[in-house]
């Protein structure tokens, strides 16, 4: 399939055929190296214009909003070259603003939970916005997912992409320091989607940026992902209390449903009744990646839909991976394709530092100080 895709892409590019002029249902629509195009995606209540950018390269098609840096659609071919949108989303901005459970969004200033929304840094205790029971989740009530980002398109060699900027002012959501965040989405000629995160601060603060894409490699809205096969290169995970805050323990996955070191379907052990699963209504945990923090991204997880053959491989330099099995999708949201999302109809694989790190001295530090640069990369590679 890889070879076929590349041949078709090269052919289309050589013939100078616009992607939109080609059939939208097959791999023939693949293009390469064209500048992202922008279109309107409605307005916020205060009149702010929302835009959607379309990017395509190496057979992967991405649509991104300036609202929260949301990946609204991500289309991939299956083994026969038929495209499907493999991420949950909405077809209108109002739903994103009113009820999105972080579909496709950039998460900051701190991805995942901070217990009681509190932490102490350099002797000073900070109270963050609390939006998940007594805890702070994904940056608080108005995290980076709920802001308009500045977006600049680029074409660089055979890569195409977007640079997204958001500046979070000192004290926003309770966090110290003005944080300048820059996130780059790149689509390579091999169809990889790379996320580069970059941030600087003017006061000591904590940072943990991630991306909250909900995957269903069979196509969004097509039903459960329980038959997807998953592999995670992690021998330990961080068990949590009932509020999903890590206890601090790095527990072995051996002999538990949390062992994804050998490929298995998500459904195989999801009803095993382990106390940690019962509490989280499925999988909603941080896996401690065996490789730890690395200078360069290393492969840590593979997701495969056996029916379509679509495969996602994730590489990161980060130490953790939150695998969330869509437990809180409850049939009340209608997605891009007009179908409702029920429990387990999609899953998230969020590369990150561990939840609640600012309150656990034994977890890798998430502190960023003036003069330091926060820089991390996650690479998504696709196949069929
Ligand atoms: C968390 C879930 C949470 C979800 C929000 C995930 O990253 O792990 O606990 O419910 O985000 O949709």
GROMACS .gro file of C-alpha atoms and ligand atoms in nm, residues 101-102 112-113 137-138 212 214 244 284 322 324 328 350, ligand 1:
model
   26
  101UNK     CA    1  -1.485   1.708   2.527
  102UNK     CA    2  -1.159   1.845   2.383
  112UNK     CA    3  -0.431   1.609   3.226
  113UNK     CA    4  -0.517   1.663   3.594
  137UNK     CA    5  -0.832   1.923   3.411
  138UNK     CA    6  -0.660   2.020   3.084
  212UNK     CA    7  -0.647   1.552   2.234
  214UNK     CA    8  -1.003   1.098   1.944
  244UNK     CA    9  -0.821   1.007   3.855
  284UNK     CA   10  -0.808   0.631   3.150
  322UNK     CA   11  -0.250   0.880   2.853
  324UNK     CA   12  -0.830   0.712   2.738
  328UNK     CA   13  -1.733   0.944   2.897
  350UNK     CA   14  -0.201   1.165   2.456
  385LIG     C1   15  -0.890   1.234   3.033
  385LIG     C2   16  -1.030   1.189   3.067
  385LIG     C3   17  -1.124   1.301   3.037
  385LIG     C4   18  -1.110   1.339   2.893
  385LIG     C5   19  -1.197   1.457   2.861
  385LIG     C6   20  -0.886   1.271   2.888
  385LIG     O1   21  -0.760   1.317   2.855
  385LIG     O2   22  -0.796   1.136   3.060
  385LIG     O3   23  -1.037   1.154   3.201
  385LIG     O4   24  -1.255   1.268   3.067
  385LIG     O5   25  -0.978   1.373   2.864
  385LIG     O6   26  -1.273   1.434   2.750
   0.00000   0.00000   0.00000
